[in-house]
């Protein structure tokens, strides 16, 4: 039960992540399946030739002028062009647009799971509290934890929903549809490894 109490606070991370993503892009090149393929190849190529460069680019706000002094820049530019981009600047624009739309997709999925987990967790508390043999001290602790979960979720959910709605206004459904087809691959590329997908909570399946 204690682990579940922590889950509701994760919504705050969603709020901040999506707020940053929504501000990082607005307009950019059209995102197609081929562009995503080129992007994945470029992203992985850049990580091979200059592992620190992508984080430096993010710290510089994606500004090409701020990173051209890096000695690895020409190698990186070559990888980007070999992957199908006309320039480093185009790659930066695509990177920002994909990151914002991908964050929205992940945020929606996270919010849906949080809703299900909240309902399941509350039911688990109720089942435990229904035990007539529960000691008074344990009952009091469960009741306190249950109320904490409900209060945290009620407090954080409106912020998360507001950020999701605001981000939706700055994205387009066509790009989202393209990225849905590549969501698992992009997740792996950004994480640098396969991420286990935990679709169970208290032994119950999450949709």
PDB file of C-alpha atoms in Angstrom, residues 125-126 128-145:
ATOM      1  CA  UNK A 125      -7.572  -0.270   0.572  1.00  0.00           C
ATOM      2  CA  UNK A 126     -11.323  -0.850   0.837  1.00  0.00           C
ATOM      3  CA  UNK A 128      -8.272  -4.486   3.477  1.00  0.00           C
ATOM      4  CA  UNK A 129     -10.450  -2.215   5.612  1.00  0.00           C
ATOM      5  CA  UNK A 130     -13.396  -4.575   5.212  1.00  0.00           C
ATOM      6  CA  UNK A 131     -11.560  -7.172   7.324  1.00  0.00           C
ATOM      7  CA  UNK A 132     -13.418  -7.267  10.667  1.00  0.00           C
ATOM      8  CA  UNK A 133     -10.351  -8.698  12.412  1.00  0.00           C
ATOM      9  CA  UNK A 134      -8.101  -5.777  11.441  1.00  0.00           C
ATOM     10  CA  UNK A 135      -6.382  -4.373  14.565  1.00  0.00           C
ATOM     11  CA  UNK A 136      -7.374  -0.789  15.420  1.00  0.00           C
ATOM     12  CA  UNK A 137      -3.846   0.586  14.890  1.00  0.00           C
ATOM     13  CA  UNK A 138      -3.567  -1.059  11.464  1.00  0.00           C
ATOM     14  CA  UNK A 139      -7.039   0.180  10.513  1.00  0.00           C
ATOM     15  CA  UNK A 140      -6.138   3.729  11.469  1.00  0.00           C
ATOM     16  CA  UNK A 141      -2.919   3.561   9.412  1.00  0.00           C
ATOM     17  CA  UNK A 142      -4.764   2.181   6.365  1.00  0.00           C
ATOM     18  CA  UNK A 143      -7.454   4.839   6.620  1.00  0.00           C
ATOM     19  CA  UNK A 144      -4.800   7.551   6.839  1.00  0.00           C
ATOM     20  CA  UNK A 145      -2.907   6.144   3.834  1.00  0.00           C
TER      21      UNK A 145
END
